[in-house]
GROMACS .gro file of C-alpha atoms in nm:
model
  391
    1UNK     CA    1   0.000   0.000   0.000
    2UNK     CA    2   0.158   0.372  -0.094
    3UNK     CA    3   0.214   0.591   0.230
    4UNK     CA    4  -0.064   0.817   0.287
    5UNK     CA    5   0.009   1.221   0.301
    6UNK     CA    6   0.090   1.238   0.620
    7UNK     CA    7   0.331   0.937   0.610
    8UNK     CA    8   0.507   1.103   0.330
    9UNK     CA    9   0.555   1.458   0.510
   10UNK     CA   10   0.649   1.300   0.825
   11UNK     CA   11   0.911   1.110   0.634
   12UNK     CA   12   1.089   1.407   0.412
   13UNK     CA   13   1.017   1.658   0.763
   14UNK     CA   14   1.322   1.604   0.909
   15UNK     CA   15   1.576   1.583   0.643
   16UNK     CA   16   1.430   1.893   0.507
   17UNK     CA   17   1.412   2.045   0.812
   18UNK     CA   18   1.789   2.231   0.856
   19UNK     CA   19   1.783   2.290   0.494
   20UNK     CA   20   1.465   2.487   0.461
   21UNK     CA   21   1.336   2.607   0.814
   22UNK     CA   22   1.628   2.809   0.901
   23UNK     CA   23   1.634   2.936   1.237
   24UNK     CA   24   1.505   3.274   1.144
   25UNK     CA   25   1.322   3.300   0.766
   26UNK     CA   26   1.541   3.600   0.564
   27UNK     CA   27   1.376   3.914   0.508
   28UNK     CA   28   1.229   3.970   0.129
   29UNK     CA   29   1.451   4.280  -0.038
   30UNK     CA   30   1.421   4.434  -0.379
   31UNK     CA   31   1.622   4.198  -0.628
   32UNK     CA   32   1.608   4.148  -0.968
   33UNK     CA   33   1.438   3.742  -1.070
   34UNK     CA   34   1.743   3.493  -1.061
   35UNK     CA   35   1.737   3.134  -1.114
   36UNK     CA   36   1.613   2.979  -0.760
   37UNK     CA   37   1.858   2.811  -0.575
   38UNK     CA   38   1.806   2.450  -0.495
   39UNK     CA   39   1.714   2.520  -0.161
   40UNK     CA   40   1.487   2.887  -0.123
   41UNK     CA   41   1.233   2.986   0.206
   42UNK     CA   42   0.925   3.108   0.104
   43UNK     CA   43   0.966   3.490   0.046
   44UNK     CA   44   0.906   3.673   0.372
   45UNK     CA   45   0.761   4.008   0.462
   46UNK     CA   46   0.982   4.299   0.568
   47UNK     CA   47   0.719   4.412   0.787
   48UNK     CA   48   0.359   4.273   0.914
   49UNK     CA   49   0.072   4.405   0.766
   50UNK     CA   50  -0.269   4.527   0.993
   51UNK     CA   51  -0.586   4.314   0.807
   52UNK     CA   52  -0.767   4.613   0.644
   53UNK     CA   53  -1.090   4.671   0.741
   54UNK     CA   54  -1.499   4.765   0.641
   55UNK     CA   55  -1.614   5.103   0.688
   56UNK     CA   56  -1.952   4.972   0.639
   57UNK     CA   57  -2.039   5.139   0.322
   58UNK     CA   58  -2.198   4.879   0.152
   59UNK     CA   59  -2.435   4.769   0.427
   60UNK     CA   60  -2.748   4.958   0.323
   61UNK     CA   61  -2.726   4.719  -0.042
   62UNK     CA   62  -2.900   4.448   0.016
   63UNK     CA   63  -2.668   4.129  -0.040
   64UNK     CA   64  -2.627   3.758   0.101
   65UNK     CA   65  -2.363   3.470   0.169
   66UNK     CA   66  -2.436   3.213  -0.103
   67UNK     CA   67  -2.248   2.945   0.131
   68UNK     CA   68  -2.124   2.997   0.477
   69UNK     CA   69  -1.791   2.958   0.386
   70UNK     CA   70  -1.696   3.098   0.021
   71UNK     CA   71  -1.932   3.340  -0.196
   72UNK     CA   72  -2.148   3.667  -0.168
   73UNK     CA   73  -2.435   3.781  -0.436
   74UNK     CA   74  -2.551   4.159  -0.428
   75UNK     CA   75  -2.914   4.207  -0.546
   76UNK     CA   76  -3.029   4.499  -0.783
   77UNK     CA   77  -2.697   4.703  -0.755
   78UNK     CA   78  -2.616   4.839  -1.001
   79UNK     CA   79  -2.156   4.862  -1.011
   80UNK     CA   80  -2.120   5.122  -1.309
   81UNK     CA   81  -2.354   5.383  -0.971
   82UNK     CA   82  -2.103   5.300  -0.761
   83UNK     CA   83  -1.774   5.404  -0.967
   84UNK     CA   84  -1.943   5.714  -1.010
   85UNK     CA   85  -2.067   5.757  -0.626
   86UNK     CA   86  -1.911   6.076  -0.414
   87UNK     CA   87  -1.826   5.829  -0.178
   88UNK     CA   88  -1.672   5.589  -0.466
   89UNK     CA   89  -1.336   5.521  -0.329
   90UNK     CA   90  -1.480   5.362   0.011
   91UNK     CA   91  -1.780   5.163  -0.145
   92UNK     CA   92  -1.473   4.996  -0.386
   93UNK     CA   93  -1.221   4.916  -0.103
   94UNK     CA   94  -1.538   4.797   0.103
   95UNK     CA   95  -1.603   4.571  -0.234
   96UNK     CA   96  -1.224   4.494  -0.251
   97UNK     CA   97  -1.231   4.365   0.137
   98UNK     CA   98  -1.549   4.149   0.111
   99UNK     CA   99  -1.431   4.005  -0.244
  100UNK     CA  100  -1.112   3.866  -0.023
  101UNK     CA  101  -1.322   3.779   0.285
  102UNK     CA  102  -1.557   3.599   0.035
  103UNK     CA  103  -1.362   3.483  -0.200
  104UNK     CA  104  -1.553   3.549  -0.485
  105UNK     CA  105  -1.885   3.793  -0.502
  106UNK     CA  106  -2.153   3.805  -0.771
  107UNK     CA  107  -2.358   4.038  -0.959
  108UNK     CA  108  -2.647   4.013  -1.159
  109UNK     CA  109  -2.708   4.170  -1.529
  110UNK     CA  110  -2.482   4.473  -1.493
  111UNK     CA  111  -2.569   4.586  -1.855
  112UNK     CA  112  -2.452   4.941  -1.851
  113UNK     CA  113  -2.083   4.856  -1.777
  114UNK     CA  114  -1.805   4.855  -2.078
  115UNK     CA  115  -1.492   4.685  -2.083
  116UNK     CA  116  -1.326   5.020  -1.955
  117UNK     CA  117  -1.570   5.038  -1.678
  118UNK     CA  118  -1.461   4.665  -1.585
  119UNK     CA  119  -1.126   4.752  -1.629
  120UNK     CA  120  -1.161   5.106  -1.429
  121UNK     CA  121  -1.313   4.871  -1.136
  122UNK     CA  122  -1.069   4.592  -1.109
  123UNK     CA  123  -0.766   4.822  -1.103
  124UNK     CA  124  -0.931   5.025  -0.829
  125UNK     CA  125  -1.007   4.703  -0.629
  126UNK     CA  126  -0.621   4.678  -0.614
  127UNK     CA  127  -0.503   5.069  -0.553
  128UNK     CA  128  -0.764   5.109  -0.314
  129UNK     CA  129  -0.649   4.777  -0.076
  130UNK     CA  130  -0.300   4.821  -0.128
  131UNK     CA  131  -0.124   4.726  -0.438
  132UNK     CA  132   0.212   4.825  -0.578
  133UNK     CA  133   0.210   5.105  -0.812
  134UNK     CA  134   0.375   4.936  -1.053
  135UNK     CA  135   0.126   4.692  -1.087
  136UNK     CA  136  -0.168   4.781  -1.344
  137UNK     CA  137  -0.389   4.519  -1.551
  138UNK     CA  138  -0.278   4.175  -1.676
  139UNK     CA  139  -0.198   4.084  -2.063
  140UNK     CA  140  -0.269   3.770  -2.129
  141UNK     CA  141   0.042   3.606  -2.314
  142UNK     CA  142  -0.209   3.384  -2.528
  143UNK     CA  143  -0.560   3.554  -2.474
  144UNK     CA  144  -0.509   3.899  -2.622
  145UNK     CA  145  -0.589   4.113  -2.908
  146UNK     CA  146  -0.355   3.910  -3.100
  147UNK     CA  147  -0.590   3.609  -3.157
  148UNK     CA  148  -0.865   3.551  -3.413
  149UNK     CA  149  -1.086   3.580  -3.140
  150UNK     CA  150  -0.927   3.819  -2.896
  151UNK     CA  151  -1.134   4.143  -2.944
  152UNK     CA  152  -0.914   4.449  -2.988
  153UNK     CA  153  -0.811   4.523  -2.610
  154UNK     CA  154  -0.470   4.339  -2.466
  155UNK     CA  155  -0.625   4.431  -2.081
  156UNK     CA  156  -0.965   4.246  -2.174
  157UNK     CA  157  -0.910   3.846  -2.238
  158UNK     CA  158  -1.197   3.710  -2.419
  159UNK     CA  159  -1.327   3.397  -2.278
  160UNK     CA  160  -1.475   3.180  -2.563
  161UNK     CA  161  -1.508   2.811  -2.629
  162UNK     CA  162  -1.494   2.856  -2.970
  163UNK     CA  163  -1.097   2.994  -2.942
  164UNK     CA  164  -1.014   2.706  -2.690
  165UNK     CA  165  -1.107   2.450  -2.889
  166UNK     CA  166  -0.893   2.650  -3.168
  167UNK     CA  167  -0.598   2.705  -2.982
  168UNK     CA  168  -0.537   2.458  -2.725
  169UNK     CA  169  -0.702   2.168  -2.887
  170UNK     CA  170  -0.902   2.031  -2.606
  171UNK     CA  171  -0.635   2.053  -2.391
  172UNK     CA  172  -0.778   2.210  -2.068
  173UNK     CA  173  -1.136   2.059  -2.153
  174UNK     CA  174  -1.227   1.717  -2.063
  175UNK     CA  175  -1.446   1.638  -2.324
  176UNK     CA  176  -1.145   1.532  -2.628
  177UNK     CA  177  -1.139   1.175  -2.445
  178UNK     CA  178  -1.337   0.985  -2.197
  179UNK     CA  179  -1.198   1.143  -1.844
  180UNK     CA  180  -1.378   1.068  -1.573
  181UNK     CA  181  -1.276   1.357  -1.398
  182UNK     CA  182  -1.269   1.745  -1.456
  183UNK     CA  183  -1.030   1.786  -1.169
  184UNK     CA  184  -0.740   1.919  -1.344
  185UNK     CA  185  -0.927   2.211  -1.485
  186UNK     CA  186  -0.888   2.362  -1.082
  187UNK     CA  187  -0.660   2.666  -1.098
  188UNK     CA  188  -0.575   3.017  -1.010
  189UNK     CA  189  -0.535   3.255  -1.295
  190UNK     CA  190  -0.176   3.328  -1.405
  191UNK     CA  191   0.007   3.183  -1.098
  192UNK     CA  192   0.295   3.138  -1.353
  193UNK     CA  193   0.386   3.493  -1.357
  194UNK     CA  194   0.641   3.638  -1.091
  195UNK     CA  195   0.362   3.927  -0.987
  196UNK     CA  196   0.032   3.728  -1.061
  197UNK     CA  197  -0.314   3.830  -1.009
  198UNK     CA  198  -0.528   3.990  -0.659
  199UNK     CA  199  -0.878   4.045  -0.839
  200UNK     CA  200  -1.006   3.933  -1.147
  201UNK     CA  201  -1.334   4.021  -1.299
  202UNK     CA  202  -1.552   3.799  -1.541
  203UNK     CA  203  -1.859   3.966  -1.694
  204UNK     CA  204  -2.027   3.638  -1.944
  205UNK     CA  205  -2.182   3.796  -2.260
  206UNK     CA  206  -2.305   3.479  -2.446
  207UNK     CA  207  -2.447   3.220  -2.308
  208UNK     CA  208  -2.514   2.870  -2.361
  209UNK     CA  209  -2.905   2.711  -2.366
  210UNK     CA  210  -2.774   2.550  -2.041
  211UNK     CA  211  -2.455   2.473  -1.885
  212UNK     CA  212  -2.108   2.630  -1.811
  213UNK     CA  213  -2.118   2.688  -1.502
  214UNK     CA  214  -1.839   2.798  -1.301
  215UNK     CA  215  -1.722   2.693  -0.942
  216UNK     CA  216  -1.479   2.863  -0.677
  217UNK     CA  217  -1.288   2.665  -0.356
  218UNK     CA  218  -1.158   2.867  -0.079
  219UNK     CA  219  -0.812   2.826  -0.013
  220UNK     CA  220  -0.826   2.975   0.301
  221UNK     CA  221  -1.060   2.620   0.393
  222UNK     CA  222  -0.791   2.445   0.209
  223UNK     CA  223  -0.540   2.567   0.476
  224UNK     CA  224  -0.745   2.542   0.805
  225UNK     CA  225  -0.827   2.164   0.726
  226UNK     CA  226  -0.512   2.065   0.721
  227UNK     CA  227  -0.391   1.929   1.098
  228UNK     CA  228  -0.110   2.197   1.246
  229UNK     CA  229   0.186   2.024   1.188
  230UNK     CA  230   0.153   1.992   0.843
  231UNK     CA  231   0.040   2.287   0.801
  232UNK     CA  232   0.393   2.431   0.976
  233UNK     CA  233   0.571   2.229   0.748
  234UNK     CA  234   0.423   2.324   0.384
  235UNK     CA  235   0.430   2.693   0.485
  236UNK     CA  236   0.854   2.623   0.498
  237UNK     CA  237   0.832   2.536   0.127
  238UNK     CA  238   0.803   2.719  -0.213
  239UNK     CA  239   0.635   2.545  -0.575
  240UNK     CA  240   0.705   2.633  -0.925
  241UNK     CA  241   0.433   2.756  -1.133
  242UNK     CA  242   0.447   2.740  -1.537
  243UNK     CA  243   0.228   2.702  -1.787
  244UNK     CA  244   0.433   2.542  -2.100
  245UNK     CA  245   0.082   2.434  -2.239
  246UNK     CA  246   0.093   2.782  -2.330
  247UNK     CA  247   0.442   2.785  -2.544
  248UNK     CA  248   0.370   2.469  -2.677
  249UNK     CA  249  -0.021   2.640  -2.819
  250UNK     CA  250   0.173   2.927  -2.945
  251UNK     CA  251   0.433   2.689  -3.139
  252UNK     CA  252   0.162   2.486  -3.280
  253UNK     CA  253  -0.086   2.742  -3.379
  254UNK     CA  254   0.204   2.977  -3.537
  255UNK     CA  255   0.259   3.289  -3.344
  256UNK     CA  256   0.441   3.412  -3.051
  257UNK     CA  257   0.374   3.473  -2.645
  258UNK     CA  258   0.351   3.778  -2.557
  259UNK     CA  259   0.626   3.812  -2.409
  260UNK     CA  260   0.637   4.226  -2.342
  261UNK     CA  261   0.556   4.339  -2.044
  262UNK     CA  262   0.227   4.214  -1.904
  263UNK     CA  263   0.079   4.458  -1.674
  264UNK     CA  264   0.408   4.486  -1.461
  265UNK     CA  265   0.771   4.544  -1.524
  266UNK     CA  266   0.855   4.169  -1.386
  267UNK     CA  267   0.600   3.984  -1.583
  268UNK     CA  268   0.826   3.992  -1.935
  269UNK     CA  269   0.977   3.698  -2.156
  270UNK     CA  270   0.829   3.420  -2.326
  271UNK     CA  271   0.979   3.146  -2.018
  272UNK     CA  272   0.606   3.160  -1.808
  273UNK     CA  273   0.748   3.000  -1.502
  274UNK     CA  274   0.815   3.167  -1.150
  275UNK     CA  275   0.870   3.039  -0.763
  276UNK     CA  276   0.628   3.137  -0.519
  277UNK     CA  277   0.524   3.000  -0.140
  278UNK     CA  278   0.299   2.691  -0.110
  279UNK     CA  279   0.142   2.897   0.160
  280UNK     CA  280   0.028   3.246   0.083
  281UNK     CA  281  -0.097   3.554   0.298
  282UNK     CA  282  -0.363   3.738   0.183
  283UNK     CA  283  -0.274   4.084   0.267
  284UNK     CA  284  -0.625   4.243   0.264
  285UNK     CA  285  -0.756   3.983   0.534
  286UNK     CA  286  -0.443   3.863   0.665
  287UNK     CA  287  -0.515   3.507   0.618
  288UNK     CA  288  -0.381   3.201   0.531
  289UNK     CA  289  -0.425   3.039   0.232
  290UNK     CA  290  -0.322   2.719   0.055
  291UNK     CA  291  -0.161   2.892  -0.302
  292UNK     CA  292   0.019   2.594  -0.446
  293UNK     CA  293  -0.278   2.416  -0.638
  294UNK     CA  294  -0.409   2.347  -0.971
  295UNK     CA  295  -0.281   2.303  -1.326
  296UNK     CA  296  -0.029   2.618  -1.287
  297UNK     CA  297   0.174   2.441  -1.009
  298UNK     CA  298   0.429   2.246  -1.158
  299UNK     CA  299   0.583   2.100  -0.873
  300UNK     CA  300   0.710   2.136  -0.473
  301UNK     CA  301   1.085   2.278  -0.386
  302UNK     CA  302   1.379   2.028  -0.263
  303UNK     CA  303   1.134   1.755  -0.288
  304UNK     CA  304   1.124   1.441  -0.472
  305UNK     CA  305   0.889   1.392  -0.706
  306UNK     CA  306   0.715   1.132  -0.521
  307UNK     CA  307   0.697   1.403  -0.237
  308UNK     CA  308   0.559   1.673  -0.481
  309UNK     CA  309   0.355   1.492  -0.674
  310UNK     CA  310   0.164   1.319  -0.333
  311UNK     CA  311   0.118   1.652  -0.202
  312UNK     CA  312  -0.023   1.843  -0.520
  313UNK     CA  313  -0.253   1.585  -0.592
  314UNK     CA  314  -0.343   1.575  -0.188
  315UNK     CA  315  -0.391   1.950  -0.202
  316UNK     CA  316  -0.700   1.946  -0.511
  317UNK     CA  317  -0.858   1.623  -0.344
  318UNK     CA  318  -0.924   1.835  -0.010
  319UNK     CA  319  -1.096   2.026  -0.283
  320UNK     CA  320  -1.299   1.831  -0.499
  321UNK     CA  321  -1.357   1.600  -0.161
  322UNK     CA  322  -1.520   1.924   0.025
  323UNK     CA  323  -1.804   2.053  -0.194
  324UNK     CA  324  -1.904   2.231   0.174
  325UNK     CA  325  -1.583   2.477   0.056
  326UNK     CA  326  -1.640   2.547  -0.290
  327UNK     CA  327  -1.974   2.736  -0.434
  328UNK     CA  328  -2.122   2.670  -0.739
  329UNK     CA  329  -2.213   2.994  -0.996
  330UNK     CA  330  -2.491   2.988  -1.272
  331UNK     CA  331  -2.485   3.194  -1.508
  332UNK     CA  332  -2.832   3.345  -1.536
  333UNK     CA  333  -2.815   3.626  -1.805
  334UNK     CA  334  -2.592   3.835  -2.027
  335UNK     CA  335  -2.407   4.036  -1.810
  336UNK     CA  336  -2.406   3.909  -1.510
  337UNK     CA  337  -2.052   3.939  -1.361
  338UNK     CA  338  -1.818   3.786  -1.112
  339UNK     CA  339  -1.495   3.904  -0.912
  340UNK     CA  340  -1.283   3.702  -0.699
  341UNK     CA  341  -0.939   3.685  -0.535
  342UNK     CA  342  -0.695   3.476  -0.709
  343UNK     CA  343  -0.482   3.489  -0.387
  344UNK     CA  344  -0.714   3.272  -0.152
  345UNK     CA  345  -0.967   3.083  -0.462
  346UNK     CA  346  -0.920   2.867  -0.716
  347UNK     CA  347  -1.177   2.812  -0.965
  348UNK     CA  348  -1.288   2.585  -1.293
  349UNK     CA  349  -1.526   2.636  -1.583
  350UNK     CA  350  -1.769   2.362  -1.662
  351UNK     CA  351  -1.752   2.244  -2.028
  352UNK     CA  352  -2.060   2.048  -2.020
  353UNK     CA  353  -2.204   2.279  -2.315
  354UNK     CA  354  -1.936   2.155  -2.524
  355UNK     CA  355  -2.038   1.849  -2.735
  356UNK     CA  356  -2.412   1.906  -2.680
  357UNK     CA  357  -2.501   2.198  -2.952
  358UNK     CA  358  -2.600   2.441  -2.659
  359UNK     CA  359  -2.451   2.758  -2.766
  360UNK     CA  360  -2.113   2.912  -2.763
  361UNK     CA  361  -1.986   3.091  -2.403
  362UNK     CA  362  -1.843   3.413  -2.414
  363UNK     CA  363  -1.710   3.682  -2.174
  364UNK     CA  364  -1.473   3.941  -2.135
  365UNK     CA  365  -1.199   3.877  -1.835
  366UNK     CA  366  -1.012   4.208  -1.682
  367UNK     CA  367  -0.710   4.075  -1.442
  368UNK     CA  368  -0.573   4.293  -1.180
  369UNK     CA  369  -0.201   4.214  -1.075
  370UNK     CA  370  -0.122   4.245  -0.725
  371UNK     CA  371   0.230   4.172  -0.516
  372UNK     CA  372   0.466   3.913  -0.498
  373UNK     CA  373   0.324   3.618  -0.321
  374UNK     CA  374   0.447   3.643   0.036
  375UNK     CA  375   0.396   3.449   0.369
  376UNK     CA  376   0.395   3.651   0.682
  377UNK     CA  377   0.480   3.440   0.967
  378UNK     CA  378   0.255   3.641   1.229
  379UNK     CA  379  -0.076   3.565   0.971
  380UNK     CA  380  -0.289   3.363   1.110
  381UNK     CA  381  -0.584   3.106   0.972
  382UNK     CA  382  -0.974   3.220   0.825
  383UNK     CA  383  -1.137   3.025   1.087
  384UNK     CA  384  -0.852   3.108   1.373
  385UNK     CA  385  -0.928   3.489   1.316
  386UNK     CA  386  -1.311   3.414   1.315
  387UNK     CA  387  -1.305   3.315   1.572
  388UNK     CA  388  -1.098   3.574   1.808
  389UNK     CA  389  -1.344   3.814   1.625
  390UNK     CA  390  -1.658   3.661   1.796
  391UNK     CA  391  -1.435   3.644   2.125
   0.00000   0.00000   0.00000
């Protein structure tokens, strides 16, 4: 019989353990990207950062928790009012806070906003909780204006399943062979780059007859399910993240990544690969949050492959195990938008449209970049600060 998780951590734990949990975890400074060393601490925090917290703005809208633990819906607001409120600036970092206590939030048939206005909104979800400057919107190094099908905007990625059947071939859909499970289409967008995403904003424009609906896991559930000392030893380790399916698309299709910069001065070259902590810290809510999971994350740090590979596969089980942590979103109407935060949720489409002449599906994407991932020793868990609140 193979060793179960925990068997396998306790087993690497201690020859690991003077090679990455050094007595005190080094400080994160201002560098330019080198090639990771073979052994590297998950970057650190210079200094901890205070949870941010509601003002209470959006109280008098009328809203509710789709599950207790992941997922809030906001009924008859309308978003394009509130960017051009007096008091705009506190009902978007009220939105921005909620969207990373939440995890994801959803609105219904916002048919006055533009792709500018999504873009306008996304971007200020990041200034207004905290961002770097330097980090604007996402381009996409395969999604963008450069495709057939890619609209004429690099910040706006068109979501279609007509141009992922062209490019990719199947590849992230389950539906080219008989799978029996969709589990590898779990993610979190653009994990590959070295400054990847805080908020990201879907608005669906097409529709299928029925279908294609999307889902959302909490990380920070991910995290707090996992028993204490294993969750002290995966926040000592860093993954890789790449996306070669992406190269290998461009190669076969017959054009090139985009390989300026996308959105921030780091995110540049064609190589879509970066190192960032298994275990992240949300800075908005100062949680923990299991970051090393789905088809992005190509493997663990200074482990063996058997290591890696038990744990990454470990990490989406607790995920498609729990449907208690994930929320399920259909798609009602043309328009009707969703934001989440790629630093604490992962999420999948549902290509059960595909093969059954439903309709196409169609949205427009806007991806706000945030900072490096980071793990602040001092952060605590979702449930663990819950819980002191109610104290």
């Amino acid at each position: 019989m193979a060793p179960s998780v925990s068997e396998t951590v306790s087993q690497v734990t201690d020859e690991l353990h003077e090679k990455i949990v050094p007595k005190s975890l080094p400080v994160q400074t201002e560098t330019k990207e080198e090639t990771a060393p073979a052994v590297q601490a998950p970057s650190v925090e210079t200094q901890h950062k205070e949870p941010l917290k509601l003002s209470g703005a959006l109280d008098r809208f009328e809203s509710f928790d789709v599950t207790p633990v992941i997922g809030r819906e906001f009924v008859d607001v309308n978003l394009v009012e509130w960017l051009k409120a007096p008091n705009s600036d506190e009902l978007i970092r009220d939105l921005a806070i909620t969207i990373s206590q939440r995890g994801v939030v959803f609105f219904r048939k916002q048919d006055n906003i533009t792709n500018d206005l999504q873009k306008e909104l996304v971007q200020r979800l990041g200034q207004l909780s905290g961002k770097p400057s330097t980090s604007g919107l996402h381009i996409h190094p395969v999604a963008n204006s450069g495709r057939e099908l890619g609209g004429k905007d690099d910040e706006i990625s068109v979501i279609s399943s007509e141009q992922a059947k062209k490019i990719y071939r199947d590849k992230f859909l389950f539906q080219s062979e008989k799978k029996q499970s969709g589990k590898e289409g779990w993610h979190s967008d653009i994990t590959f780059e070295p400054v990847p995403s805080d908020y990201a904003l879907l608005r669906l424009t097409q529709l299928p007859k029925t279908g294609g609906d999307t889902l959302w896991a909490s990380g920070y559930e991910v995290y707090d399910r996992i028993s204490t000392p294993v969750q002290k030893f995966l926040e000592s380790l860093t993954a890789t993240y790449a996306q070669p399916k992406f190269n290998e698309a461009a190669e076969k299709n017959g054009f090139k990544i985009y390989s300026e910069p996308r959105g921030a001065p780091e995110n540049v070259g064609e190589v879509l690969e970066a190192v960032h902590p298994v275990v992240r810290t949300n800075p908005v809510t100062g949680w923990k949050s299991i970051f090393a999971l789905g088809h992005h994350v190509q493997r663990i740090n200074d482990l063996v492959e058997g290591e890696s590979s038990a744990l990454l596969k470990w990490f989406v089980r607790l995920v498609v195990d729990n449907h208690d942590l994930q929320v399920r979103h259909r798609w009602q109407n043309a328009n009707d938008l969703a934001i989440w935060d790629n630093r604490s949720v992962f999420h999948v489409a549902t290509p059960d449209y595909l093969d059954q002449d439903l309709g196409e599906r169609t949205g427009q994407r806007a991806v706000s970049l945030g900072e490096r991932p980071y793990f602040d020793p001092q952060s605590t868990g979702r449930r663990e600060a819950l819980a002191k609140g109610k104290a």
